[in-house]
PDB file of C-alpha atoms in Angstrom:
ATOM      1  CA  MET A   1      34.159  -9.188  24.651  1.00 43.00           C
ATOM      2  CA  LYS A   2      31.411 -11.562  23.467  1.00 55.00           C
ATOM      3  CA  THR A   3      29.138  -8.623  22.642  1.00 63.00           C
ATOM      4  CA  THR A   4      31.882  -6.922  20.630  1.00 83.00           C
ATOM      5  CA  MET A   5      32.601 -10.139  18.703  1.00 85.00           C
ATOM      6  CA  LYS A   6      28.894 -10.683  18.007  1.00 84.00           C
ATOM      7  CA  THR A   7      28.524  -7.099  16.793  1.00 87.00           C
ATOM      8  CA  THR A   8      31.539  -7.484  14.500  1.00 90.00           C
ATOM      9  CA  ILE A   9      30.194 -10.729  13.035  1.00 92.00           C
ATOM     10  CA  ASN A  10      26.717  -9.255  12.547  1.00 90.00           C
ATOM     11  CA  LYS A  11      28.147  -6.235  10.771  1.00 92.00           C
ATOM     12  CA  PHE A  12      30.199  -8.513   8.519  1.00 93.00           C
ATOM     13  CA  LEU A  13      27.072 -10.530   7.665  1.00 95.00           C
ATOM     14  CA  PHE A  14      25.006  -7.398   7.099  1.00 95.00           C
ATOM     15  CA  ASP A  15      27.651  -5.880   4.827  1.00 95.00           C
ATOM     16  CA  GLY A  16      27.592  -9.110   2.814  1.00 96.00           C
ATOM     17  CA  TYR A  17      23.797  -8.953   2.660  1.00 95.00           C
ATOM     18  CA  LEU A  18      23.931  -5.389   1.308  1.00 97.00           C
ATOM     19  CA  TRP A  19      26.641  -6.349  -1.190  1.00 97.00           C
ATOM     20  CA  CYS A  20      24.368  -9.074  -2.581  1.00 97.00           C
ATOM     21  CA  GLU A  21      21.354  -6.733  -2.730  1.00 97.00           C
ATOM     22  CA  ARG A  22      23.356  -4.075  -4.564  1.00 98.00           C
ATOM     23  CA  LYS A  23      24.862  -6.637  -6.938  1.00 98.00           C
ATOM     24  CA  LEU A  24      21.421  -8.014  -7.830  1.00 97.00           C
ATOM     25  CA  ALA A  25      20.208  -4.449  -8.356  1.00 98.00           C
ATOM     26  CA  GLY A  26      23.147  -3.570 -10.599  1.00 98.00           C
ATOM     27  CA  LEU A  27      24.282  -0.780  -8.262  1.00 98.00           C
ATOM     28  CA  SER A  28      27.759   0.181  -7.070  1.00 98.00           C
ATOM     29  CA  PRO A  29      28.636   2.388  -4.068  1.00 98.00           C
ATOM     30  CA  LYS A  30      30.340   5.691  -4.912  1.00 98.00           C
ATOM     31  CA  GLN A  31      31.317   8.983  -3.287  1.00 97.00           C
ATOM     32  CA  LEU A  32      31.232  12.557  -4.497  1.00 97.00           C
ATOM     33  CA  VAL A  33      33.417  15.058  -2.640  1.00 96.00           C
ATOM     34  CA  THR A  34      32.240  18.667  -2.834  1.00 92.00           C
ATOM     35  CA  SER A  35      32.995  21.874  -0.980  1.00 86.00           C
ATOM     36  CA  ASP A  36      29.803  21.229   1.017  1.00 82.00           C
ATOM     37  CA  GLY A  37      30.968  17.767   2.080  1.00 90.00           C
ATOM     38  CA  THR A  38      30.948  14.184   0.869  1.00 95.00           C
ATOM     39  CA  PHE A  39      27.901  12.524  -0.707  1.00 98.00           C
ATOM     40  CA  ALA A  40      27.609   8.736  -0.589  1.00 98.00           C
ATOM     41  CA  TYR A  41      25.444   7.210  -3.300  1.00 98.00           C
ATOM     42  CA  LEU A  42      24.672   4.119  -5.345  1.00 98.00           C
ATOM     43  CA  GLU A  43      24.735   4.197  -9.135  1.00 98.00           C
ATOM     44  CA  GLY A  44      24.093   1.773 -11.949  1.00 98.00           C
ATOM     45  CA  GLY A  45      22.287   1.101 -15.198  1.00 98.00           C
ATOM     46  CA  LYS A  46      21.967   3.088 -18.415  1.00 96.00           C
ATOM     47  CA  GLY A  47      19.208   5.145 -19.977  1.00 96.00           C
ATOM     48  CA  GLN A  48      16.911   7.781 -18.529  1.00 97.00           C
ATOM     49  CA  THR A  49      18.333   9.055 -15.225  1.00 98.00           C
ATOM     50  CA  ILE A  50      16.196   8.529 -12.132  1.00 98.00           C
ATOM     51  CA  LEU A  51      17.379  10.129  -8.888  1.00 98.00           C
ATOM     52  CA  LEU A  52      16.029   8.508  -5.715  1.00 98.00           C
ATOM     53  CA  LEU A  53      15.686  10.269  -2.337  1.00 98.00           C
ATOM     54  CA  HIS A  54      15.078   8.175   0.784  1.00 98.00           C
ATOM     55  CA  GLY A  55      12.944   9.031   3.804  1.00 97.00           C
ATOM     56  CA  PHE A  56      13.792  10.287   7.290  1.00 97.00           C
ATOM     57  CA  GLY A  57      16.159   8.003   9.209  1.00 95.00           C
ATOM     58  CA  ALA A  58      16.694   5.787   6.153  1.00 96.00           C
ATOM     59  CA  ASN A  59      19.465   5.626   3.550  1.00 97.00           C
ATOM     60  CA  LYS A  60      20.250   4.866  -0.085  1.00 98.00           C
ATOM     61  CA  ASP A  61      19.872   1.092   0.357  1.00 98.00           C
ATOM     62  CA  ASN A  62      16.113   1.505   0.805  1.00 98.00           C
ATOM     63  CA  TRP A  63      15.982   1.563  -3.008  1.00 98.00           C
ATOM     64  CA  ASN A  64      17.860  -1.672  -3.778  1.00 98.00           C
ATOM     65  CA  LYS A  65      14.785  -3.865  -4.221  1.00 98.00           C
ATOM     66  CA  LEU A  66      13.170  -1.361  -6.568  1.00 98.00           C
ATOM     67  CA  ALA A  67      16.382  -0.674  -8.493  1.00 98.00           C
ATOM     68  CA  LYS A  68      16.576  -4.362  -9.451  1.00 97.00           C
ATOM     69  CA  TYR A  69      13.588  -3.697 -11.742  1.00 98.00           C
ATOM     70  CA  LEU A  70      14.996  -0.466 -13.164  1.00 98.00           C
ATOM     71  CA  THR A  71      18.702  -0.680 -14.015  1.00 98.00           C
ATOM     72  CA  ARG A  72      18.072  -2.535 -17.277  1.00 96.00           C
ATOM     73  CA  ASP A  73      16.433   0.586 -18.732  1.00 97.00           C
ATOM     74  CA  PHE A  74      17.321   3.429 -16.355  1.00 98.00           C
ATOM     75  CA  HIS A  75      20.437   5.156 -15.075  1.00 98.00           C
ATOM     76  CA  VAL A  76      19.697   4.858 -11.347  1.00 98.00           C
ATOM     77  CA  ILE A  77      21.231   7.081  -8.649  1.00 98.00           C
ATOM     78  CA  ALA A  78      20.245   6.672  -4.997  1.00 98.00           C
ATOM     79  CA  ILE A  79      21.924   9.079  -2.587  1.00 98.00           C
ATOM     80  CA  ASP A  80      22.344   9.297   1.156  1.00 98.00           C
ATOM     81  CA  LEU A  81      20.816  12.653   2.010  1.00 98.00           C
ATOM     82  CA  PRO A  82      23.122  14.884   4.106  1.00 96.00           C
ATOM     83  CA  GLY A  83      22.787  13.934   7.769  1.00 96.00           C
ATOM     84  CA  PHE A  84      21.968  10.291   6.971  1.00 97.00           C
ATOM     85  CA  GLY A  85      23.791   7.154   5.894  1.00 95.00           C
ATOM     86  CA  HIS A  86      27.393   7.755   4.878  1.00 96.00           C
ATOM     87  CA  SER A  87      26.983  11.287   3.542  1.00 97.00           C
ATOM     88  CA  HIS A  88      28.418  14.169   5.555  1.00 94.00           C
ATOM     89  CA  HIS A  89      27.152  14.692   9.092  1.00 92.00           C
ATOM     90  CA  ASP A  90      27.737  18.072  10.696  1.00 91.00           C
ATOM     91  CA  PRO A  91      25.949  18.470  14.040  1.00 92.00           C
ATOM     92  CA  GLU A  92      26.575  22.228  13.914  1.00 93.00           C
ATOM     93  CA  ALA A  93      25.060  22.719  10.444  1.00 93.00           C
ATOM     94  CA  SER A  94      21.527  23.813   9.667  1.00 94.00           C
ATOM     95  CA  TYR A  95      19.202  21.203   8.151  1.00 95.00           C
ATOM     96  CA  GLY A  96      16.222  23.353   7.233  1.00 95.00           C
ATOM     97  CA  LEU A  97      14.468  22.937   3.905  1.00 96.00           C
ATOM     98  CA  ALA A  98      16.503  25.607   2.089  1.00 96.00           C
ATOM     99  CA  ASP A  99      19.807  24.151   3.327  1.00 96.00           C
ATOM    100  CA  GLN A 100      18.969  20.612   2.245  1.00 97.00           C
ATOM    101  CA  LEU A 101      17.758  21.802  -1.159  1.00 97.00           C
ATOM    102  CA  THR A 102      21.001  23.728  -1.646  1.00 96.00           C
ATOM    103  CA  ARG A 103      22.999  20.595  -0.844  1.00 96.00           C
ATOM    104  CA  LEU A 104      20.882  18.540  -3.224  1.00 97.00           C
ATOM    105  CA  LEU A 105      21.453  21.103  -5.973  1.00 97.00           C
ATOM    106  CA  THR A 106      25.210  20.858  -5.348  1.00 96.00           C
ATOM    107  CA  PHE A 107      25.036  17.108  -5.965  1.00 97.00           C
ATOM    108  CA  VAL A 108      22.880  17.508  -9.077  1.00 97.00           C
ATOM    109  CA  GLN A 109      25.218  20.153 -10.508  1.00 97.00           C
ATOM    110  CA  HIS A 110      28.365  18.141  -9.830  1.00 96.00           C
ATOM    111  CA  LYS A 111      26.813  15.096 -11.507  1.00 97.00           C
ATOM    112  CA  GLN A 112      25.596  17.311 -14.376  1.00 96.00           C
ATOM    113  CA  LEU A 113      22.092  15.896 -14.106  1.00 97.00           C
ATOM    114  CA  THR A 114      19.377  17.303 -16.364  1.00 94.00           C
ATOM    115  CA  ASN A 115      16.073  15.947 -17.666  1.00 95.00           C
ATOM    116  CA  VAL A 116      15.869  13.797 -14.538  1.00 97.00           C
ATOM    117  CA  MET A 117      13.078  11.623 -13.209  1.00 98.00           C
ATOM    118  CA  LEU A 118      13.096  12.580  -9.530  1.00 98.00           C
ATOM    119  CA  ALA A 119      11.543  10.218  -6.986  1.00 98.00           C
ATOM    120  CA  GLY A 120      11.320  10.578  -3.236  1.00 98.00           C
ATOM    121  CA  ASN A 121       9.735   8.692  -0.364  1.00 98.00           C
ATOM    122  CA  SER A 122       8.356  10.427   2.747  1.00 98.00           C
ATOM    123  CA  TYR A 123      10.938  13.075   3.792  1.00 98.00           C
ATOM    124  CA  GLY A 124      12.665  12.466   0.454  1.00 98.00           C
ATOM    125  CA  GLY A 125       9.346  13.163  -1.280  1.00 98.00           C
ATOM    126  CA  TYR A 126       9.062  16.463   0.590  1.00 98.00           C
ATOM    127  CA  LEU A 127      12.528  17.467  -0.617  1.00 98.00           C
ATOM    128  CA  ALA A 128      11.862  16.179  -4.151  1.00 98.00           C
ATOM    129  CA  ALA A 129       8.659  18.202  -4.559  1.00 98.00           C
ATOM    130  CA  ASN A 130      10.256  21.408  -3.296  1.00 98.00           C
ATOM    131  CA  PHE A 131      13.367  20.845  -5.424  1.00 98.00           C
ATOM    132  CA  ALA A 132      11.276  20.286  -8.558  1.00 98.00           C
ATOM    133  CA  ALA A 133       9.331  23.483  -7.903  1.00 98.00           C
ATOM    134  CA  GLN A 134      12.567  25.470  -7.570  1.00 97.00           C
ATOM    135  CA  HIS A 135      14.382  23.819 -10.489  1.00 98.00           C
ATOM    136  CA  PRO A 136      11.713  22.616 -12.951  1.00 97.00           C
ATOM    137  CA  GLU A 137      14.152  22.944 -15.870  1.00 96.00           C
ATOM    138  CA  ARG A 138      16.132  19.993 -14.477  1.00 97.00           C
ATOM    139  CA  ILE A 139      13.184  17.648 -13.815  1.00 97.00           C
ATOM    140  CA  ARG A 140      11.415  15.590 -16.453  1.00 97.00           C
ATOM    141  CA  THR A 141       8.971  13.746 -14.194  1.00 97.00           C
ATOM    142  CA  LEU A 142       8.304  13.884 -10.455  1.00 98.00           C
ATOM    143  CA  LEU A 143       7.328  10.764  -8.522  1.00 98.00           C
ATOM    144  CA  LEU A 144       6.306  11.038  -4.873  1.00 98.00           C
ATOM    145  CA  LEU A 145       5.928   7.940  -2.694  1.00 98.00           C
ATOM    146  CA  ASN A 146       3.895   8.583   0.477  1.00 98.00           C
ATOM    147  CA  PRO A 147       5.420  12.071   0.671  1.00 98.00           C
ATOM    148  CA  LEU A 148       5.747  14.130   3.822  1.00 97.00           C
ATOM    149  CA  GLY A 149       4.518  17.706   3.852  1.00 96.00           C
ATOM    150  CA  VAL A 150       0.823  17.744   2.948  1.00 96.00           C
ATOM    151  CA  ALA A 151      -0.142  20.309   5.580  1.00 93.00           C
ATOM    152  CA  SER A 152      -3.927  20.078   5.287  1.00 92.00           C
ATOM    153  CA  ALA A 153      -4.124  16.260   5.230  1.00 94.00           C
ATOM    154  CA  LYS A 154      -5.461  14.241   8.130  1.00 92.00           C
ATOM    155  CA  HIS A 155      -2.756  13.334  10.594  1.00 89.00           C
ATOM    156  CA  SER A 156      -1.973   9.697  11.154  1.00 91.00           C
ATOM    157  CA  GLU A 157      -2.148   8.305  14.670  1.00 84.00           C
ATOM    158  CA  VAL A 158       1.649   8.432  14.802  1.00 88.00           C
ATOM    159  CA  PHE A 159       1.848  12.115  13.857  1.00 85.00           C
ATOM    160  CA  ASN A 160      -0.988  13.102  16.195  1.00 84.00           C
ATOM    161  CA  TYR A 161       0.978  11.512  19.021  1.00 82.00           C
ATOM    162  CA  ILE A 162       4.217  13.280  18.037  1.00 82.00           C
ATOM    163  CA  ALA A 163       2.488  16.648  17.586  1.00 77.00           C
ATOM    164  CA  ALA A 164       0.998  16.340  21.074  1.00 79.00           C
ATOM    165  CA  GLY A 165       4.507  15.878  22.500  1.00 78.00           C
ATOM    166  CA  GLY A 166       4.462  12.089  22.821  1.00 81.00           C
ATOM    167  CA  HIS A 167       7.426   9.799  22.158  1.00 84.00           C
ATOM    168  CA  ASN A 168       8.632  10.140  18.575  1.00 91.00           C
ATOM    169  CA  VAL A 169       8.521   6.638  17.121  1.00 93.00           C
ATOM    170  CA  LEU A 170      10.637   7.906  14.210  1.00 94.00           C
ATOM    171  CA  LEU A 171      13.533   8.340  16.658  1.00 95.00           C
ATOM    172  CA  PRO A 172      13.925   4.849  18.169  1.00 95.00           C
ATOM    173  CA  GLY A 173      16.313   4.462  21.077  1.00 94.00           C
ATOM    174  CA  ASN A 174      16.631   0.678  21.265  1.00 94.00           C
ATOM    175  CA  GLN A 175      15.783  -2.538  19.436  1.00 93.00           C
ATOM    176  CA  GLU A 176      12.285  -2.783  20.908  1.00 95.00           C
ATOM    177  CA  GLU A 177      11.446   0.740  19.705  1.00 95.00           C
ATOM    178  CA  TYR A 178      12.958  -0.017  16.291  1.00 95.00           C
ATOM    179  CA  ALA A 179      10.782  -3.133  15.984  1.00 95.00           C
ATOM    180  CA  PHE A 180       7.751  -0.976  16.839  1.00 94.00           C
ATOM    181  CA  LEU A 181       8.748   1.499  14.112  1.00 96.00           C
ATOM    182  CA  LEU A 182       8.909  -1.351  11.573  1.00 96.00           C
ATOM    183  CA  GLN A 183       5.352  -2.336  12.550  1.00 95.00           C
ATOM    184  CA  LYS A 184       4.233   1.207  11.741  1.00 95.00           C
ATOM    185  CA  CYS A 185       6.147   1.407   8.435  1.00 96.00           C
ATOM    186  CA  PHE A 186       4.805  -1.763   6.830  1.00 97.00           C
ATOM    187  CA  TYR A 187       1.427  -3.363   6.265  1.00 97.00           C
ATOM    188  CA  LYS A 188       3.245  -6.676   6.540  1.00 96.00           C
ATOM    189  CA  VAL A 189       6.747  -6.487   8.012  1.00 95.00           C
ATOM    190  CA  PRO A 190       9.182  -8.424   5.782  1.00 91.00           C
ATOM    191  CA  TYR A 191      11.354 -11.123   7.290  1.00 91.00           C
ATOM    192  CA  LEU A 192      14.730  -9.858   8.478  1.00 90.00           C
ATOM    193  CA  PRO A 193      17.465 -12.110   9.897  1.00 91.00           C
ATOM    194  CA  ASP A 194      18.703 -11.323  13.415  1.00 92.00           C
ATOM    195  CA  PHE A 195      22.013  -9.898  12.170  1.00 93.00           C
ATOM    196  CA  ALA A 196      20.137  -7.449   9.954  1.00 93.00           C
ATOM    197  CA  ILE A 197      17.802  -6.331  12.744  1.00 93.00           C
ATOM    198  CA  GLU A 198      20.745  -5.718  15.067  1.00 93.00           C
ATOM    199  CA  GLN A 199      22.690  -3.700  12.514  1.00 94.00           C
ATOM    200  CA  LEU A 200      19.645  -1.730  11.353  1.00 95.00           C
ATOM    201  CA  THR A 201      18.844  -0.932  14.996  1.00 95.00           C
ATOM    202  CA  ARG A 202      22.413   0.234  15.530  1.00 94.00           C
ATOM    203  CA  GLU A 203      22.160   2.566  12.537  1.00 94.00           C
ATOM    204  CA  ALA A 204      18.671   3.810  13.461  1.00 95.00           C
ATOM    205  CA  THR A 205      19.731   4.684  17.004  1.00 94.00           C
ATOM    206  CA  SER A 206      23.027   6.370  16.066  1.00 93.00           C
ATOM    207  CA  ASN A 207      23.455  10.177  16.153  1.00 93.00           C
ATOM    208  CA  PRO A 208      20.146  10.705  18.014  1.00 94.00           C
ATOM    209  CA  SER A 209      20.706  14.416  18.670  1.00 95.00           C
ATOM    210  CA  LEU A 210      21.436  15.093  14.979  1.00 96.00           C
ATOM    211  CA  LYS A 211      18.364  13.167  13.836  1.00 95.00           C
ATOM    212  CA  GLU A 212      16.189  15.011  16.312  1.00 93.00           C
ATOM    213  CA  LYS A 213      17.623  18.290  15.027  1.00 95.00           C
ATOM    214  CA  ILE A 214      16.830  17.351  11.410  1.00 95.00           C
ATOM    215  CA  PHE A 215      13.333  16.199  12.368  1.00 93.00           C
ATOM    216  CA  PHE A 216      12.375  19.475  14.014  1.00 90.00           C
ATOM    217  CA  ALA A 217      14.103  21.505  11.290  1.00 92.00           C
ATOM    218  CA  THR A 218      11.574  19.862   8.951  1.00 91.00           C
ATOM    219  CA  HIS A 219       8.496  19.676  11.180  1.00 85.00           C
ATOM    220  CA  GLU A 220       7.770  22.775  13.225  1.00 81.00           C
ATOM    221  CA  ARG A 221       5.442  22.163  16.151  1.00 73.00           C
ATOM    222  CA  SER A 222       2.578  24.642  16.519  1.00 73.00           C
ATOM    223  CA  GLY A 223       0.200  23.689  19.308  1.00 70.00           C
ATOM    224  CA  ASP A 224      -0.997  20.180  18.482  1.00 70.00           C
ATOM    225  CA  ASN A 225      -0.012  20.467  14.820  1.00 74.00           C
ATOM    226  CA  LEU A 226       3.146  19.925  12.801  1.00 76.00           C
ATOM    227  CA  ILE A 227       3.615  22.532  10.098  1.00 84.00           C
ATOM    228  CA  PHE A 228       5.882  22.639   7.058  1.00 92.00           C
ATOM    229  CA  GLU A 229       7.864  25.417   5.438  1.00 92.00           C
ATOM    230  CA  GLY A 230       7.092  24.074   1.957  1.00 94.00           C
ATOM    231  CA  PRO A 231       3.597  22.486   2.091  1.00 96.00           C
ATOM    232  CA  LEU A 232       3.128  20.285  -0.938  1.00 98.00           C
ATOM    233  CA  GLU A 233      -0.422  21.323  -1.790  1.00 97.00           C
ATOM    234  CA  GLN A 234       0.945  24.823  -2.401  1.00 96.00           C
ATOM    235  CA  VAL A 235       4.405  23.988  -3.748  1.00 97.00           C
ATOM    236  CA  LEU A 236       3.184  21.549  -6.406  1.00 98.00           C
ATOM    237  CA  LYS A 237       0.887  24.163  -7.930  1.00 97.00           C
ATOM    238  CA  THR A 238       4.044  25.974  -9.009  1.00 96.00           C
ATOM    239  CA  TYR A 239       5.658  22.888 -10.591  1.00 97.00           C
ATOM    240  CA  PRO A 240       4.263  22.503 -14.124  1.00 94.00           C
ATOM    241  CA  GLY A 241       5.748  19.120 -14.959  1.00 95.00           C
ATOM    242  CA  PRO A 242       4.094  15.685 -14.819  1.00 96.00           C
ATOM    243  CA  THR A 243       3.681  14.469 -11.237  1.00 97.00           C
ATOM    244  CA  VAL A 244       2.732  10.993 -10.027  1.00 98.00           C
ATOM    245  CA  VAL A 245       1.839  10.476  -6.370  1.00 98.00           C
ATOM    246  CA  CYS A 246       1.825   6.883  -5.101  1.00 98.00           C
ATOM    247  CA  TRP A 247       0.491   6.058  -1.647  1.00 98.00           C
ATOM    248  CA  GLY A 248       0.069   2.856   0.338  1.00 98.00           C
ATOM    249  CA  THR A 249      -3.457   2.846   1.765  1.00 97.00           C
ATOM    250  CA  GLU A 250      -2.278   1.203   4.999  1.00 97.00           C
ATOM    251  CA  ASP A 251       0.302   3.888   5.787  1.00 97.00           C
ATOM    252  CA  LYS A 252       0.422   4.440   9.574  1.00 96.00           C
ATOM    253  CA  ILE A 253       3.149   7.113   9.406  1.00 96.00           C
ATOM    254  CA  LEU A 254       1.516   9.521   6.937  1.00 96.00           C
ATOM    255  CA  HIS A 255      -2.234   9.322   6.352  1.00 96.00           C
ATOM    256  CA  VAL A 256      -3.309   8.265   2.853  1.00 97.00           C
ATOM    257  CA  ASP A 257      -5.533  11.345   2.875  1.00 97.00           C
ATOM    258  CA  GLY A 258      -2.382  13.252   1.888  1.00 97.00           C
ATOM    259  CA  GLY A 259      -2.515  11.847  -1.632  1.00 98.00           C
ATOM    260  CA  ARG A 260      -6.211  12.636  -1.965  1.00 98.00           C
ATOM    261  CA  VAL A 261      -5.621  16.227  -0.837  1.00 97.00           C
ATOM    262  CA  LEU A 262      -2.909  16.644  -3.469  1.00 98.00           C
ATOM    263  CA  LYS A 263      -5.153  15.193  -6.185  1.00 97.00           C
ATOM    264  CA  ARG A 264      -7.923  17.624  -5.201  1.00 97.00           C
ATOM    265  CA  GLU A 265      -5.689  20.673  -4.937  1.00 96.00           C
ATOM    266  CA  VAL A 266      -3.301  20.181  -7.876  1.00 97.00           C
ATOM    267  CA  GLU A 267      -4.992  19.555 -11.198  1.00 92.00           C
ATOM    268  CA  HIS A 268      -2.121  17.865 -13.051  1.00 93.00           C
ATOM    269  CA  ILE A 269      -1.333  15.230 -10.405  1.00 97.00           C
ATOM    270  CA  LYS A 270      -1.924  11.544 -11.084  1.00 97.00           C
ATOM    271  CA  LEU A 271      -2.716   9.631  -7.875  1.00 98.00           C
ATOM    272  CA  VAL A 272      -2.101   5.891  -7.537  1.00 98.00           C
ATOM    273  CA  GLU A 273      -3.146   4.106  -4.346  1.00 98.00           C
ATOM    274  CA  PHE A 274      -1.639   0.730  -3.453  1.00 98.00           C
ATOM    275  CA  GLU A 275      -3.979  -1.504  -1.469  1.00 97.00           C
ATOM    276  CA  LYS A 276      -2.529  -3.411   1.507  1.00 97.00           C
ATOM    277  CA  ILE A 277       0.760  -1.477   1.315  1.00 98.00           C
ATOM    278  CA  GLY A 278       2.253   0.732   4.008  1.00 97.00           C
ATOM    279  CA  HIS A 279       4.666   3.649   4.156  1.00 98.00           C
ATOM    280  CA  LEU A 280       7.467   2.137   2.051  1.00 98.00           C
ATOM    281  CA  PRO A 281       6.052   0.877  -1.268  1.00 98.00           C
ATOM    282  CA  MET A 282       9.521   0.575  -2.836  1.00 98.00           C
ATOM    283  CA  LEU A 283      10.329  -2.075  -0.203  1.00 98.00           C
ATOM    284  CA  GLU A 284       6.935  -3.699   0.230  1.00 97.00           C
ATOM    285  CA  ALA A 285       5.863  -3.748  -3.435  1.00 97.00           C
ATOM    286  CA  PRO A 286       8.930  -2.963  -5.580  1.00 98.00           C
ATOM    287  CA  GLY A 287       7.559  -4.645  -8.705  1.00 97.00           C
ATOM    288  CA  THR A 288       4.303  -2.689  -8.511  1.00 97.00           C
ATOM    289  CA  MET A 289       6.186   0.554  -7.909  1.00 98.00           C
ATOM    290  CA  ALA A 290       8.480  -0.166 -10.856  1.00 98.00           C
ATOM    291  CA  LYS A 291       5.461  -0.525 -13.167  1.00 98.00           C
ATOM    292  CA  GLU A 292       4.304   2.976 -12.206  1.00 97.00           C
ATOM    293  CA  ILE A 293       7.773   4.344 -12.958  1.00 98.00           C
ATOM    294  CA  TYR A 294       7.775   2.721 -16.387  1.00 97.00           C
ATOM    295  CA  LYS A 295       4.300   4.130 -17.066  1.00 97.00           C
ATOM    296  CA  ALA A 296       5.465   7.620 -16.076  1.00 96.00           C
ATOM    297  CA  HIS A 297       8.541   7.225 -18.272  1.00 95.00           C
ATOM    298  CA  HIS A 298       6.488   6.197 -21.333  1.00 92.00           C
ATOM    299  CA  GLU A 299       4.036   9.041 -20.775  1.00 90.00           C
ATOM    300  CA  ALA A 300       6.940  11.498 -20.679  1.00 87.00           C
ATOM    301  CA  LYS A 301       8.312  10.075 -23.947  1.00 82.00           C
ATOM    302  CA  LYS A 302       4.934  10.628 -25.650  1.00 82.00           C
ATOM    303  CA  ARG A 303       5.056  14.304 -24.730  1.00 79.00           C
ATOM    304  CA  THR A 304       8.515  14.872 -26.261  1.00 68.00           C
TER     305      THR A 304
END
């Protein structure tokens, strides 16, 4: 009984915390019901549309701190990708690259989004790059934050361990494992109150079989390697639009070498490295990340 009451109180406090974050960011929660299922998303601001795609195991609220710097001049949309957050979860569905891109296109079409700045972090960056390559007519500028999917990059310690069949730190099973994941995601883990840690752990450890299914639909294991259906160093050669890749140099989830590979392989890419930043620059350095978005926006305006 005490545990249930504590959980209820913590959820109430966490919901209030998110409400304040969203309010400060100028974002409101919304839903879009389609024939493919329901999309949960945050929306706010006016101006150039920027669509934000979160990473694996995360959700739309990963963008709140960054959005606070953007909604004055941008129309910001941050969605829960299918299988995560409050968007539709179907354990029987397929979550391969083509399926997720089809679902993303459904959202974009229903919202009538064109001339979009598309930004994605990690898994969201993998989807963003592949989406832009398939639908370049809809994308004005592509921004990738520590993106997944650079096949020829050095593996991080975390991914070497996963590829070799070790415990997947991206699929935590309890609070201790979630705390370990936070250590790997940040150069300096931000302070989180106890109620937030408990609720975030609860969300991170929910639907474990579905998350595992999505993980291995994205990363195929081949010997001691993880391979990708849409490797970015190939995919981005087919996307002609302006592309900015931002990478925290202290990323323990995806090696910073990924950004350097993309810069070497794809001529039109601009690479920005953030010193003393980890896997989630929009959370660890939102002001710095916002400056890069404004720069990309102004560069795009010069070209039109």
